[in-house]
CSV table of N, CA and C in Angstrom, one decimal:
chain,number,residue,atom,x,y,z
A,254,MET,N,105.1,120.9,107.5
A,254,MET,CA,105.7,119.7,106.9
A,254,MET,C,106.6,120.1,105.8
A,255,ALA,N,107.8,119.9,106.1
A,255,ALA,CA,108.9,120.4,105.2
A,255,ALA,C,109.5,119.3,104.3
A,256,THR,N,109.6,118.1,104.8
A,256,THR,CA,110.3,117.1,104.0
A,256,THR,C,109.3,116.0,103.6
A,257,LEU,N,109.8,115.1,102.7
A,257,LEU,CA,109.0,114.0,102.2
A,257,LEU,C,108.7,113.0,103.4
A,258,PHE,N,109.6,112.9,104.3
A,258,PHE,CA,109.4,112.0,105.5
A,258,PHE,C,108.3,112.5,106.4
A,259,ASP,N,108.2,113.8,106.5
A,259,ASP,CA,107.1,114.4,107.3
A,259,ASP,C,105.8,114.0,106.7
A,260,VAL,N,105.7,114.2,105.4
A,260,VAL,CA,104.4,113.9,104.7
A,260,VAL,C,104.1,112.4,104.8
A,261,VAL,N,105.0,111.5,104.5
A,261,VAL,CA,104.8,110.1,104.5
A,261,VAL,C,104.4,109.6,105.9
A,262,THR,N,105.2,110.0,106.9
A,262,THR,CA,104.9,109.5,108.3
A,262,THR,C,103.6,110.0,108.9
A,263,VAL,N,103.3,111.3,108.6
A,263,VAL,CA,102.0,111.8,109.1
A,263,VAL,C,100.9,111.2,108.4
A,264,THR,N,101.0,110.9,107.1
A,264,THR,CA,99.9,110.2,106.4
A,264,THR,C,99.8,108.8,106.9
A,265,SER,N,100.9,108.1,107.2
A,265,SER,CA,100.8,106.8,107.8
A,265,SER,C,100.1,106.8,109.1
A,266,PHE,N,100.4,107.8,109.9
A,266,PHE,CA,99.8,107.9,111.2
A,266,PHE,C,98.3,108.1,111.1
A,267,VAL,N,97.9,109.0,110.2
A,267,VAL,CA,96.5,109.2,109.9
A,267,VAL,C,95.8,107.9,109.5
A,268,GLY,N,96.5,107.1,108.7
A,268,GLY,CA,96.0,105.8,108.3
A,268,GLY,C,95.9,104.9,109.5
A,269,LEU,N,96.8,104.9,110.4
A,269,LEU,CA,96.6,104.2,111.7
A,269,LEU,C,95.3,104.5,112.4
A,270,VAL,N,95.1,105.8,112.6
A,270,VAL,CA,93.9,106.3,113.3
A,270,VAL,C,92.6,105.8,112.6
A,271,ILE,N,92.6,105.9,111.3
A,271,ILE,CA,91.4,105.5,110.5
A,271,ILE,C,91.3,104.0,110.6
A,272,ALA,N,92.4,103.2,110.5
A,272,ALA,CA,92.3,101.8,110.6
A,272,ALA,C,91.8,101.4,112.0
A,273,PHE,N,92.2,102.1,113.1
A,273,PHE,CA,91.8,101.7,114.4
A,273,PHE,C,90.3,101.9,114.5
A,274,PHE,N,89.8,103.0,114.0
A,274,PHE,CA,88.3,103.2,114.2
A,274,PHE,C,87.5,102.5,113.2
A,275,GLN,N,88.0,102.1,112.1
A,275,GLN,CA,87.1,101.5,111.1
A,275,GLN,C,87.3,100.0,111.1
A,276,PHE,N,88.5,99.4,111.3
A,276,PHE,CA,88.7,98.0,111.0
A,276,PHE,C,89.1,97.2,112.2
A,277,SER,N,89.2,97.8,113.4
A,277,SER,CA,89.7,97.1,114.6
A,277,SER,C,88.5,96.9,115.5
A,278,ASP,N,88.8,96.1,116.6
A,278,ASP,CA,87.9,95.8,117.6
A,278,ASP,C,87.8,96.9,118.7
A,279,ARG,N,88.7,97.9,118.6
A,279,ARG,CA,88.8,99.1,119.5
A,279,ARG,C,89.1,98.7,120.9
A,280,GLU,N,89.9,97.7,121.1
A,280,GLU,CA,90.3,97.3,122.4
A,280,GLU,C,91.7,98.0,122.8
A,281,ILE,N,92.0,98.0,124.0
A,281,ILE,CA,93.2,98.6,124.5
A,281,ILE,C,94.4,97.9,123.9
A,282,ARG,N,94.4,96.6,123.8
A,282,ARG,CA,95.5,95.9,123.3
A,282,ARG,C,95.8,96.3,121.9
A,283,THR,N,94.8,96.5,121.0
A,283,THR,CA,95.0,96.9,119.7
A,283,THR,C,95.5,98.3,119.6
A,284,LEU,N,95.1,99.2,120.5
A,284,LEU,CA,95.5,100.6,120.6
A,284,LEU,C,97.0,100.6,121.0
A,285,VAL,N,97.4,99.7,121.9
A,285,VAL,CA,98.9,99.7,122.3
A,285,VAL,C,99.7,99.3,121.1
A,286,TYR,N,99.3,98.3,120.3
A,286,TYR,CA,100.0,97.8,119.1
A,286,TYR,C,100.1,99.0,118.1
A,287,PHE,N,99.0,99.7,117.9
A,287,PHE,CA,99.1,100.8,117.0
A,287,PHE,C,99.9,102.0,117.5
A,288,MET,N,100.0,102.1,118.8
A,288,MET,CA,100.9,103.1,119.4
A,288,MET,C,102.4,102.8,119.1
A,289,LEU,N,102.7,101.5,119.1
A,289,LEU,CA,104.0,101.0,118.8
A,289,LEU,C,104.3,101.4,117.3
A,290,SER,N,103.4,101.2,116.4
A,290,SER,CA,103.6,101.6,115.0
A,290,SER,C,103.7,103.1,114.9
A,291,GLY,N,103.0,103.8,115.7
A,291,GLY,CA,103.1,105.3,115.7
A,291,GLY,C,104.5,105.8,116.1
A,292,ILE,N,105.0,105.1,117.1
A,292,ILE,CA,106.4,105.4,117.6
A,292,ILE,C,107.4,105.1,116.5
A,293,VAL,N,107.2,104.0,115.8
A,293,VAL,CA,108.1,103.6,114.7
A,293,VAL,C,108.1,104.7,113.6
A,294,PHE,N,106.9,105.2,113.3
A,294,PHE,CA,106.7,106.3,112.3
A,294,PHE,C,107.4,107.6,112.8
A,295,ALA,N,107.3,107.9,114.1
A,295,ALA,CA,108.0,109.1,114.6
A,295,ALA,C,109.5,108.9,114.5
A,296,VAL,N,110.0,107.8,114.8
A,296,VAL,CA,111.5,107.5,114.7
A,296,VAL,C,111.9,107.5,113.3
A,297,ALA,N,111.1,106.9,112.4
A,297,ALA,CA,111.5,107.0,111.0
A,297,ALA,C,111.5,108.4,110.4
A,298,ASN,N,110.6,109.2,110.9
A,298,ASN,CA,110.6,110.6,110.5
A,298,ASN,C,111.9,111.3,110.9
A,299,GLN,N,112.3,111.1,112.1
A,299,GLN,CA,113.6,111.7,112.6
A,299,GLN,C,114.8,111.2,111.9
A,300,VAL,N,114.8,109.9,111.7
A,300,VAL,CA,115.9,109.2,111.0
A,300,VAL,C,116.0,109.7,109.6
A,301,GLY,N,114.9,109.8,108.9
A,301,GLY,CA,114.9,110.3,107.5
A,301,GLY,C,115.3,111.7,107.4
A,302,ASN,N,114.9,112.5,108.3
A,302,ASN,CA,115.3,113.9,108.3
A,302,ASN,C,116.7,114.1,108.6
A,303,ALA,N,117.3,113.1,109.3
A,303,ALA,CA,118.8,113.2,109.6
A,303,ALA,C,119.6,112.7,108.4
A,304,GLY,N,119.0,112.1,107.4
A,304,GLY,CA,119.7,111.8,106.2
A,304,GLY,C,119.9,110.3,106.0
A,305,TYR,N,119.4,109.5,106.9
A,305,TYR,CA,119.5,108.0,106.7
A,305,TYR,C,118.2,107.5,106.0
A,306,TYR,N,118.2,107.7,104.7
A,306,TYR,CA,117.0,107.4,103.9
A,306,TYR,C,116.6,105.9,103.9
A,307,ILE,N,117.5,105.1,103.7
A,307,ILE,CA,117.2,103.6,103.6
A,307,ILE,C,116.7,103.1,104.9
A,308,LEU,N,117.3,103.5,106.0
A,308,LEU,CA,116.8,103.0,107.3
A,308,LEU,C,115.4,103.6,107.6
A,309,ALA,N,115.2,104.8,107.2
A,309,ALA,CA,113.8,105.4,107.4
A,309,ALA,C,112.8,104.7,106.6
A,310,GLY,N,113.1,104.3,105.3
A,310,GLY,CA,112.2,103.6,104.5
A,310,GLY,C,111.9,102.2,105.1
A,311,VAL,N,112.9,101.6,105.6
A,311,VAL,CA,112.7,100.2,106.2
A,311,VAL,C,111.8,100.4,107.4
A,312,LEU,N,112.0,101.4,108.3
A,312,LEU,CA,111.2,101.6,109.4
A,312,LEU,C,109.7,101.9,109.1
A,313,ILE,N,109.5,102.7,108.0
A,313,ILE,CA,108.2,103.0,107.6
A,313,ILE,C,107.5,101.7,107.1
A,314,LEU,N,108.1,101.0,106.3
A,314,LEU,CA,107.6,99.7,105.8
A,314,LEU,C,107.3,98.7,107.0
A,315,ALA,N,108.2,98.7,108.0
A,315,ALA,CA,108.0,97.8,109.1
A,315,ALA,C,106.8,98.3,109.9
A,316,GLY,N,106.6,99.6,110.1
A,316,GLY,CA,105.4,100.1,110.8
A,316,GLY,C,104.1,99.8,110.1
A,317,ILE,N,104.1,99.9,108.8
A,317,ILE,CA,102.9,99.6,108.0
A,317,ILE,C,102.6,98.1,108.1
A,318,GLY,N,103.7,97.3,107.9
A,318,GLY,CA,103.5,95.9,107.9
A,318,GLY,C,103.0,95.4,109.3
A,319,PHE,N,103.5,95.9,110.4
A,319,PHE,CA,103.1,95.5,111.7
A,319,PHE,C,101.6,95.9,111.9
A,320,ALA,N,101.2,97.1,111.5
A,320,ALA,CA,99.9,97.5,111.6
A,320,ALA,C,98.9,96.6,110.8
A,321,ALA,N,99.4,96.2,109.6
A,321,ALA,CA,98.6,95.3,108.8
A,321,ALA,C,98.4,94.0,109.5
A,322,VAL,N,99.4,93.5,110.1
A,322,VAL,CA,99.3,92.2,110.8
A,322,VAL,C,98.4,92.3,112.0
A,323,VAL,N,98.4,93.4,112.7
A,323,VAL,CA,97.5,93.6,113.8
A,323,VAL,C,96.1,93.6,113.4
A,324,ILE,N,95.8,94.3,112.2
A,324,ILE,CA,94.5,94.4,111.7
A,324,ILE,C,94.0,93.0,111.3
A,325,LYS,N,94.9,92.2,110.7
A,325,LYS,CA,94.4,90.9,110.1
A,325,LYS,C,94.0,89.9,111.2
A,326,ARG,N,94.6,90.0,112.4
A,326,ARG,CA,94.3,89.0,113.4
A,326,ARG,C,93.2,89.4,114.2
């Protein structure tokens, strides 16, 4: 892990895994939603490493927000 975006996105992904096992119903539908958030984190990492810091920040916040909405319902 060489950049700030590597650390932030991997930490967010680990948070997704913990949230799935601790706070969700562990159904396939929830897993698919979390996979979408994981894909957003991967894209944010690549975008951030390419130099588009604002877009990467927005994507990270969107991924975290979407995962929070999935957990709440």
